[in-house]
CSV table of C-alpha atoms in Angstrom, one decimal:
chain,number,residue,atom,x,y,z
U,1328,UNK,CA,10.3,-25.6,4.6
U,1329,UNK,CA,9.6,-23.9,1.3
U,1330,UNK,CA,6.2,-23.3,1.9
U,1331,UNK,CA,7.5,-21.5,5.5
U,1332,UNK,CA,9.9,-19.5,3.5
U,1333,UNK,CA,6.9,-18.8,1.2
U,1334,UNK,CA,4.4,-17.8,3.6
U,1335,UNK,CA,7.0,-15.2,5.6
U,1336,UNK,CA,8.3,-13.6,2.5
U,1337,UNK,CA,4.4,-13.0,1.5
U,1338,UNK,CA,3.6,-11.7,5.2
U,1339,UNK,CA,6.4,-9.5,4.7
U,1340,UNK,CA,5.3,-8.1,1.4
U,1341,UNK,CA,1.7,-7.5,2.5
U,1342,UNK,CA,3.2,-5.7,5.9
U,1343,UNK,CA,4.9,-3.5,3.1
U,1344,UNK,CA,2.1,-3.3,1.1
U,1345,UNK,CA,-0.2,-1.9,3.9
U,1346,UNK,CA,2.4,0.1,5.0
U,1347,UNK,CA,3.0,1.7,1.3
U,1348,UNK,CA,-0.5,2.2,0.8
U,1349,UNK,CA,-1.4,3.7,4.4
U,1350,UNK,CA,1.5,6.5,3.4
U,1351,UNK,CA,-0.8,7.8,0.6
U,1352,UNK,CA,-3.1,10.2,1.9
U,1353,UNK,CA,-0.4,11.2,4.2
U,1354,UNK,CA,1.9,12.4,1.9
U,1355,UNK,CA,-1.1,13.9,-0.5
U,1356,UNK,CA,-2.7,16.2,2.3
U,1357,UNK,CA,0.3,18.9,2.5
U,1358,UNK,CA,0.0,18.9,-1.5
U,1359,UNK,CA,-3.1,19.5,-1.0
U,1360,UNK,CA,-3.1,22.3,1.4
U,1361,UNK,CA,0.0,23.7,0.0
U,1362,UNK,CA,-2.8,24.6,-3.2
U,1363,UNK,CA,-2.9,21.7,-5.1
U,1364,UNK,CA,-6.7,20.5,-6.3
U,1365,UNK,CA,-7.0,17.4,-4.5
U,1366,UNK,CA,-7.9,16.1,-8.2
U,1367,UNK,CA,-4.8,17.1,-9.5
U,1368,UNK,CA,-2.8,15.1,-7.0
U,1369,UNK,CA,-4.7,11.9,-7.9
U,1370,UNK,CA,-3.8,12.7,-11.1
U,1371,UNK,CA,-0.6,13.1,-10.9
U,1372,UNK,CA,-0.6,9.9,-8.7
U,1373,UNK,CA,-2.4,7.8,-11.2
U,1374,UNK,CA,-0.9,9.0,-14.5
U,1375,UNK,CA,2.7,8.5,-13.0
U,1376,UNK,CA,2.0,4.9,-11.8
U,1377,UNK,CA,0.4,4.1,-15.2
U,1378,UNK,CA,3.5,5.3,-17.3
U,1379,UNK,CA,5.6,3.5,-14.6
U,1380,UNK,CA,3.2,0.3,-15.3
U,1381,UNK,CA,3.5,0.2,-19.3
U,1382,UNK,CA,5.7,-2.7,-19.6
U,1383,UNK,CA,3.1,-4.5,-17.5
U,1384,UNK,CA,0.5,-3.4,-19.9
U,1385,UNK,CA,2.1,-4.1,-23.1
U,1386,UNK,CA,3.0,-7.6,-21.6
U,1387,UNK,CA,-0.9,-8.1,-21.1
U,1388,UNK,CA,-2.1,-6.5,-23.6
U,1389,UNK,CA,-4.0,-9.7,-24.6
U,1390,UNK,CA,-6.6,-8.4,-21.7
U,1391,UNK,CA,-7.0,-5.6,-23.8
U,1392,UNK,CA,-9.0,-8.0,-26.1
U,1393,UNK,CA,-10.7,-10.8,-23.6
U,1394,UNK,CA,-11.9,-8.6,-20.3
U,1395,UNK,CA,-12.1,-5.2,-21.9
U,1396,UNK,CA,-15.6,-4.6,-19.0
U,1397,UNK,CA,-13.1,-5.7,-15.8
U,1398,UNK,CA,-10.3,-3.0,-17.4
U,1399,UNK,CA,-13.2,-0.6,-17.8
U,1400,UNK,CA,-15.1,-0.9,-14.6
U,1401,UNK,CA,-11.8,-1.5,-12.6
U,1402,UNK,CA,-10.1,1.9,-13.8
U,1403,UNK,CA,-13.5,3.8,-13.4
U,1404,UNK,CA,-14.1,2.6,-9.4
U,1405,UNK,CA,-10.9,1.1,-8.5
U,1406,UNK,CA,-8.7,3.4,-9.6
U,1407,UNK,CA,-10.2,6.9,-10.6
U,1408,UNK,CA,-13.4,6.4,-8.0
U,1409,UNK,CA,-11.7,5.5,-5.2
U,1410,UNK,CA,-8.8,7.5,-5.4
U,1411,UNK,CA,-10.5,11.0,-6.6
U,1412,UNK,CA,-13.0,10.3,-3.7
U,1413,UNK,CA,-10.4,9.5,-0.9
U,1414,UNK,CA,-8.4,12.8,-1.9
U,1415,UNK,CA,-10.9,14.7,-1.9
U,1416,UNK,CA,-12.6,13.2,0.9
U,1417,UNK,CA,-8.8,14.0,3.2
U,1418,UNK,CA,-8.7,17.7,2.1
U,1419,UNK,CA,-12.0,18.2,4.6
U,1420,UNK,CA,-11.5,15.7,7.4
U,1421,UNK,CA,-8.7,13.7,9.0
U,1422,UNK,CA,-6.8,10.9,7.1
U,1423,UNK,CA,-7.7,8.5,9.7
U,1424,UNK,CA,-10.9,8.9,9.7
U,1425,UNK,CA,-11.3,9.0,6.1
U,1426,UNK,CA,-9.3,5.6,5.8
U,1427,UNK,CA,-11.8,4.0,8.4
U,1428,UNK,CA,-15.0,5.0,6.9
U,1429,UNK,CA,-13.7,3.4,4.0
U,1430,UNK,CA,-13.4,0.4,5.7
U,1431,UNK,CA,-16.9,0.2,5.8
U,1432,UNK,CA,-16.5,-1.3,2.3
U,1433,UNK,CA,-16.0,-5.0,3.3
U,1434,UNK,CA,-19.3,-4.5,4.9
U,1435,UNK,CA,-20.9,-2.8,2.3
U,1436,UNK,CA,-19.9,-6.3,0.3
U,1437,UNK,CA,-22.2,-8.3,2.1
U,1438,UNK,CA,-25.4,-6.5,1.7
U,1439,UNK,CA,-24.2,-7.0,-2.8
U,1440,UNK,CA,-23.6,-10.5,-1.9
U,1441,UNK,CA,-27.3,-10.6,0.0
U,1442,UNK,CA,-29.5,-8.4,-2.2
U,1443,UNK,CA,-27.6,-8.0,-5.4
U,1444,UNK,CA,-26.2,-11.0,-6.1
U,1445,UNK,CA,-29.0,-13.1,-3.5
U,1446,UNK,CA,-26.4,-15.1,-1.3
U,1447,UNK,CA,-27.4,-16.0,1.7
U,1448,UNK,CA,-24.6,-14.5,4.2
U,1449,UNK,CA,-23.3,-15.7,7.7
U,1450,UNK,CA,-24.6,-14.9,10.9
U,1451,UNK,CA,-21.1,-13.7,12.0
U,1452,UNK,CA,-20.9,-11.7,8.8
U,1453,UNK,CA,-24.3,-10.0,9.6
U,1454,UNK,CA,-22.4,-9.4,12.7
U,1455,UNK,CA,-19.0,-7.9,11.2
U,1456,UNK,CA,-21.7,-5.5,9.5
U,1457,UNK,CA,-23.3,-4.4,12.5
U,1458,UNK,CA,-19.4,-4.0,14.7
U,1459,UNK,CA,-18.4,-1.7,11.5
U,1460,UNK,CA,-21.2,0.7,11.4
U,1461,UNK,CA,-21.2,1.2,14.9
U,1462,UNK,CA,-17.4,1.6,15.2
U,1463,UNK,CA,-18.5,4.6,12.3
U,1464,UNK,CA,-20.7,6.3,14.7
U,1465,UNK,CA,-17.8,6.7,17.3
U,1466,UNK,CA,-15.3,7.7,14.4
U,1467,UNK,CA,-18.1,10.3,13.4
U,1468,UNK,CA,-19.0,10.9,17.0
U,1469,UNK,CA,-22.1,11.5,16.3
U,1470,UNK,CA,-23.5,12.0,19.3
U,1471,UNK,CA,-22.2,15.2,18.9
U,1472,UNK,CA,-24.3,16.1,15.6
U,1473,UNK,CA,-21.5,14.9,13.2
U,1474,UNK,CA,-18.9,17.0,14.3
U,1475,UNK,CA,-16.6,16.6,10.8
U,1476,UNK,CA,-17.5,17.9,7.9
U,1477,UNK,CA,-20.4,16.3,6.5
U,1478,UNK,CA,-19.3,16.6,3.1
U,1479,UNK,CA,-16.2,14.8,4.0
U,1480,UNK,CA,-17.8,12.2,5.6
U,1481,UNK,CA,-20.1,11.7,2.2
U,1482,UNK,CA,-16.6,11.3,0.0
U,1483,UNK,CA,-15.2,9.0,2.2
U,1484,UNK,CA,-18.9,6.9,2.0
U,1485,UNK,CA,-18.3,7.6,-1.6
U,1486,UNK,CA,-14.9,6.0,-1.6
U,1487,UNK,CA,-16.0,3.2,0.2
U,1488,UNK,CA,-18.9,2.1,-2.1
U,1489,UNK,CA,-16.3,2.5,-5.2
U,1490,UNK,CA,-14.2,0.2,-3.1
U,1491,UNK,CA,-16.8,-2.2,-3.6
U,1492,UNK,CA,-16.6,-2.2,-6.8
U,1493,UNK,CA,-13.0,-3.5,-6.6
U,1494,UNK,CA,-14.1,-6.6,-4.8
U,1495,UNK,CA,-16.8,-7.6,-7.5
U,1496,UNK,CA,-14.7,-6.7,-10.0
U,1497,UNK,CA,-11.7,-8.9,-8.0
U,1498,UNK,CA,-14.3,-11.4,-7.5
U,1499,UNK,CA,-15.0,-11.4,-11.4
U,1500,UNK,CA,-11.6,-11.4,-12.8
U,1501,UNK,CA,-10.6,-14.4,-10.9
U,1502,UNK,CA,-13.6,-16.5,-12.4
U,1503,UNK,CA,-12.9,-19.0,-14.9
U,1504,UNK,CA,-10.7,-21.3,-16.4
U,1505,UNK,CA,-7.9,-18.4,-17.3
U,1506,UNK,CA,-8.6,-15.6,-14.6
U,1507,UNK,CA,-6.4,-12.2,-15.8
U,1508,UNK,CA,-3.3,-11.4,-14.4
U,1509,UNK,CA,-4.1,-9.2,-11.3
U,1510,UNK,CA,-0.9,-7.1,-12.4
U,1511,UNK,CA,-2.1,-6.9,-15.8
U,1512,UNK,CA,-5.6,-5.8,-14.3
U,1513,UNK,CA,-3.4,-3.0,-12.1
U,1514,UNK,CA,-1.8,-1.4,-15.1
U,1515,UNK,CA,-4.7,-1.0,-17.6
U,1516,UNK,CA,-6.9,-0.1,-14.8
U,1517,UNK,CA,-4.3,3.1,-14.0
U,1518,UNK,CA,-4.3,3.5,-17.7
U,1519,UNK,CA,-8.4,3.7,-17.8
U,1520,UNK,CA,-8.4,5.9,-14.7
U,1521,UNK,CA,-5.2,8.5,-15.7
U,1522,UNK,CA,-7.8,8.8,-19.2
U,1523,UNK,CA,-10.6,9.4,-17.0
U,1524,UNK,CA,-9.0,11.6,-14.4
U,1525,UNK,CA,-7.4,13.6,-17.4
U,1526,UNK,CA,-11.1,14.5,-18.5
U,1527,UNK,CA,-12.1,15.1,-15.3
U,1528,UNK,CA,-9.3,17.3,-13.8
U,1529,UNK,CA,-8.5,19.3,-16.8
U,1530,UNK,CA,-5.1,19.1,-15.4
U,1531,UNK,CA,-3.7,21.7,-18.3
U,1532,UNK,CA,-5.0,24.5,-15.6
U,1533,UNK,CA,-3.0,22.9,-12.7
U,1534,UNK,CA,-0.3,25.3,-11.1
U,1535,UNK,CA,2.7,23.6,-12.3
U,1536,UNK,CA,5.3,25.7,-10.2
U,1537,UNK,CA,3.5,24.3,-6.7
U,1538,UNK,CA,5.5,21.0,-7.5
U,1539,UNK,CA,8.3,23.3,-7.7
U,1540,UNK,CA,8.4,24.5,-4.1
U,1541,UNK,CA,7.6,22.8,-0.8
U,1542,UNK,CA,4.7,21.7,1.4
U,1543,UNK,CA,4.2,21.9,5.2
U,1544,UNK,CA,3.6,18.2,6.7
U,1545,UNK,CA,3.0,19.1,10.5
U,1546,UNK,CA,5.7,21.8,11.1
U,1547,UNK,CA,8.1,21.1,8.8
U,1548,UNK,CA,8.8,22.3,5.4
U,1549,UNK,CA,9.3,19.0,2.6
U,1550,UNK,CA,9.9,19.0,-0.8
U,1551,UNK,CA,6.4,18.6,-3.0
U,1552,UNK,CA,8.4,17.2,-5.8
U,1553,UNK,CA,9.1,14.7,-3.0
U,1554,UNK,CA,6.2,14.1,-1.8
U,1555,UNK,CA,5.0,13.2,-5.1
U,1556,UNK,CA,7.8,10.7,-5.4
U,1557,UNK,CA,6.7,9.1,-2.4
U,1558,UNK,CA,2.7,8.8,-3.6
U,1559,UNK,CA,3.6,7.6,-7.0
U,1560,UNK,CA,6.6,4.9,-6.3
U,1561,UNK,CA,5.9,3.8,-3.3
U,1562,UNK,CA,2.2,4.8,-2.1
U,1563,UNK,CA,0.7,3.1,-5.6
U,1564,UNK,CA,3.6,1.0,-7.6
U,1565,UNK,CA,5.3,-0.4,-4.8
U,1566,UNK,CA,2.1,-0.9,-3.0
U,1567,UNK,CA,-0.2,-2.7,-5.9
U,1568,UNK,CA,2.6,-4.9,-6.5
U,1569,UNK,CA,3.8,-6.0,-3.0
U,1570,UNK,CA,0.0,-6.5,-2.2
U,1571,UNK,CA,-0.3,-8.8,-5.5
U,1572,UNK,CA,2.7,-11.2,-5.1
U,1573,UNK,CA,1.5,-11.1,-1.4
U,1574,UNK,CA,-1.8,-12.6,-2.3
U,1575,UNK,CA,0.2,-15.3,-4.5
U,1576,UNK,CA,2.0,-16.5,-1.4
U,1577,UNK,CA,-0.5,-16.2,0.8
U,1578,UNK,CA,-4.6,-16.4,0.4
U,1579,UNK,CA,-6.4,-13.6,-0.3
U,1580,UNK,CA,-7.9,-13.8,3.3
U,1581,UNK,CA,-4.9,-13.9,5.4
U,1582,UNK,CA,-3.6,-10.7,3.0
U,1583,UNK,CA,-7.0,-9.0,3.7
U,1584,UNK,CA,-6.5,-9.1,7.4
U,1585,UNK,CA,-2.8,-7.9,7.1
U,1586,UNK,CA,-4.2,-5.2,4.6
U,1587,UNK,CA,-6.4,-3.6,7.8
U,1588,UNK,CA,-3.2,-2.6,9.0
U,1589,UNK,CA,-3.6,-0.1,6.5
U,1590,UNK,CA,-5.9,2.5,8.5
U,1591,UNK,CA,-3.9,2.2,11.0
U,1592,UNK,CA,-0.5,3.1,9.6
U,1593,UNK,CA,-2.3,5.9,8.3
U,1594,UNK,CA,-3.6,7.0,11.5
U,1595,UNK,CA,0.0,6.9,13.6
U,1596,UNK,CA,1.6,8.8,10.4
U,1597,UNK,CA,-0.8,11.4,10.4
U,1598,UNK,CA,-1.1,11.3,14.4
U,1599,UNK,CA,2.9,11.8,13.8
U,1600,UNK,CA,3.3,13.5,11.1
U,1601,UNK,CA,0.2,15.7,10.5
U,1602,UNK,CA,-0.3,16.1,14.2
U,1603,UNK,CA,-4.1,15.2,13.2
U,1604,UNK,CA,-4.9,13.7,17.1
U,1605,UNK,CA,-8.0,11.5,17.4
U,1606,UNK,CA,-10.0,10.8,20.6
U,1607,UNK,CA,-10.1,8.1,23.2
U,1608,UNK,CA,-14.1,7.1,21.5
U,1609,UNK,CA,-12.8,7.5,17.8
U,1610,UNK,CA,-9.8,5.2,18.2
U,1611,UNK,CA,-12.4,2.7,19.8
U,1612,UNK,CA,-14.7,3.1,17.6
U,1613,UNK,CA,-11.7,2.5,14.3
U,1614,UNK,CA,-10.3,-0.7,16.3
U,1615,UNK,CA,-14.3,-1.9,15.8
U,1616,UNK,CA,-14.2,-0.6,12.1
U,1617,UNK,CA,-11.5,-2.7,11.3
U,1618,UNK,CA,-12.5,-5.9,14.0
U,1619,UNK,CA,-16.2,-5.7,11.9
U,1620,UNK,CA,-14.7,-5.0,8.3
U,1621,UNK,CA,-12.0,-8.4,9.1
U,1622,UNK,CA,-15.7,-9.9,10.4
U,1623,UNK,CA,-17.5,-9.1,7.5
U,1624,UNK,CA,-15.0,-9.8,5.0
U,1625,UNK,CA,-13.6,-13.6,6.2
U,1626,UNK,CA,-17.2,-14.3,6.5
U,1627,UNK,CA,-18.2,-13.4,2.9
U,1628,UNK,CA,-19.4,-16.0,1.3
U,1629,UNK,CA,-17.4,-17.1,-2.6
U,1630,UNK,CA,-19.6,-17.4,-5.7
U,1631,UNK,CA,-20.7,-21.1,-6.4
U,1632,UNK,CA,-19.5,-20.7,-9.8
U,1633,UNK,CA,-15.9,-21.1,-11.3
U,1634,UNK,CA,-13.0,-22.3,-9.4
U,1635,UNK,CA,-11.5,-20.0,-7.0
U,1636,UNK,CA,-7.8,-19.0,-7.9
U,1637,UNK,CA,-5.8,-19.7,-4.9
U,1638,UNK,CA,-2.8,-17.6,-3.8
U,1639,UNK,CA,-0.5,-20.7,-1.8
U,1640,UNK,CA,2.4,-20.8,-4.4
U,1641,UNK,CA,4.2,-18.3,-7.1
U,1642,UNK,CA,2.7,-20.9,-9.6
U,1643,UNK,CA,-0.6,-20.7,-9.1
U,1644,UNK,CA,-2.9,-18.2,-10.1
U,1645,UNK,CA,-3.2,-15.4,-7.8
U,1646,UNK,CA,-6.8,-13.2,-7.3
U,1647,UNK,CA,-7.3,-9.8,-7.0
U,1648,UNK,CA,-6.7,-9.6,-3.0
U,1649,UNK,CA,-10.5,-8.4,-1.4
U,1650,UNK,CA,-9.0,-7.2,1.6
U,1651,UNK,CA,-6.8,-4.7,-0.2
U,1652,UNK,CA,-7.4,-1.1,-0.4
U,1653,UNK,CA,-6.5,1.3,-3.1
U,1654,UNK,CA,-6.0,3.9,-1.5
């Protein structure tokens, strides 16, 4: 009975999770076009969630001192890579189709798993692969010579390979006898990127007074100061940590598949709200994005070594979910 209770409370919080998450890039865009460098908004995203998460951090702070490469590498690709790359990728093409490119990333994690790491991989993995890149070609269309902006399209691939990075480093931090704490993990790994994204988007020359005033979000004139709200709270803190104690009461599989629900929250809010309509072949081709990248990433094979940290009960130790975005 407890374990039903467990299982539909963490269903729950990784419905809320995706759901949190997929709101990101819809809420960034009309800062974005309202003036905003789409930099400065993932600033403003990450440095808020980090002061939000500093409790967290000075609870862990032990990490600090025994996984100071999986804080590194996670705030440079998880947090700062992804995120810098996603905005940037949304202020040139669609949120939808920016989301679903990055999806490519669970198949992107098989060919580390088969020449990086040298794994041998599924057959039905090699097929989730093959599903996911040909669901890209319809979300490209390109049939009809690429008909979004190529750049776009290259920042969204570049999201998705950083996204990689956030499953090896999930992978890593959840090897060994004491894996880290995935929400101490979260909170240094804002605190690396906001340091990194501070260098980067020199946001002392941001126009302060744009947060000020409002944005447009389809037709209708909303609050920045609001939307900013929205990214930081619930599009990043509430997100991370609905998607981690999800993982602890479920498996990180089972949260992974719930966590494709993600691109497509984000494409009915900005269908909705954005009035950003895709056609009949590109919402094929997503719905074979997200069939290959749950393929491919149910199929991956675990390392050999270490036990794996399960995520069945609040007592055990949880992983970093590899179906979750950070977007």
């Amino acid at each position: 009975m407890h374990t039903s209770q467990g299982r539909s409370v963490g269903l729950g919080l990784a419905l809320a999770s995706a759901f949190a998450f997929g709101g990101s890039g819809v809420a960034a865009k009309p800062l974005i076009e309202a003036g905003l460098d789409p930099l400065h908004v993932v600033w403003l995203r990450v440095t808020g969630a980090a002061l939000i998460m500093l409790p967290v951090a000075w609870r862990h702070r032990a990490l600090v001192r025994q996984r100071p490469a999986l804080l590194a590498g996670f705030g440079l690709l998880a947090v700062a890579g992804v995120q810098a790359c996603y905005f940037a990728a949304i202020s040139r093409i669609p949120v939808g189709v920016a989301l679903l490119i990055e999806y490519l990333a669970p198949a992107l994690v098989l060919l580390w798993v088969r020449f990086v790491q040298r794994r041998p991989v599924t057959r039905a993995a090699a097929v989730g692969v093959v599903l996911a890149v040909g669901g890209l070609a319809c979300v490209v269309e390109v049939w009809a010579g690429l008909s979004f902006d190529p750049v776009g399209v290259l920042l969204a691939l570049a999201a998705a390979c950083c996204q990689v990075g956030y499953f090896v480093l999930s992978d890593q931090g959840a090897d060994g006898e004491d894996p880290a704490d995935p929400l101490g993990v979260i909170a240094y790994g804002l605190l690396v990127g906001a340091v990194v994204l501070t260098v980067v988007a020199r946001p002392w020359g941001m126009d302060w007074s744009l947060l000020g005033g409002s944005a447009d979000m389809g037709g209708s004139s909303v609050a920045a100061a609001l939307l900013l709200g929205w990214i930081v709270l619930i599009a990043t803190v509430l997100a991370y940590v609905t998607g981690v104690i999800s993982v602890r009461r479920l498996s990180p599989q089972v949260a992974g598949v719930v966590a494709c629900l993600e691109a497509v929250v984000a494409t009915v809010l900005a269908w909705v709200l954005l009035r950003e309509h895709l056609s009949a072949p590109q919402i094929i081709g997503g719905v074979v994005v997200l069939i290959g990248a749950f393929i491919a990433q149910s199929s991956t094979p675990k390392a050999p070594s270490g036990p794996m940290a399960g995520g069945t009960g609040a007592g055990d130790p949880a992983r970093l979910s590899p179906g979750h975005t950070t977007t």
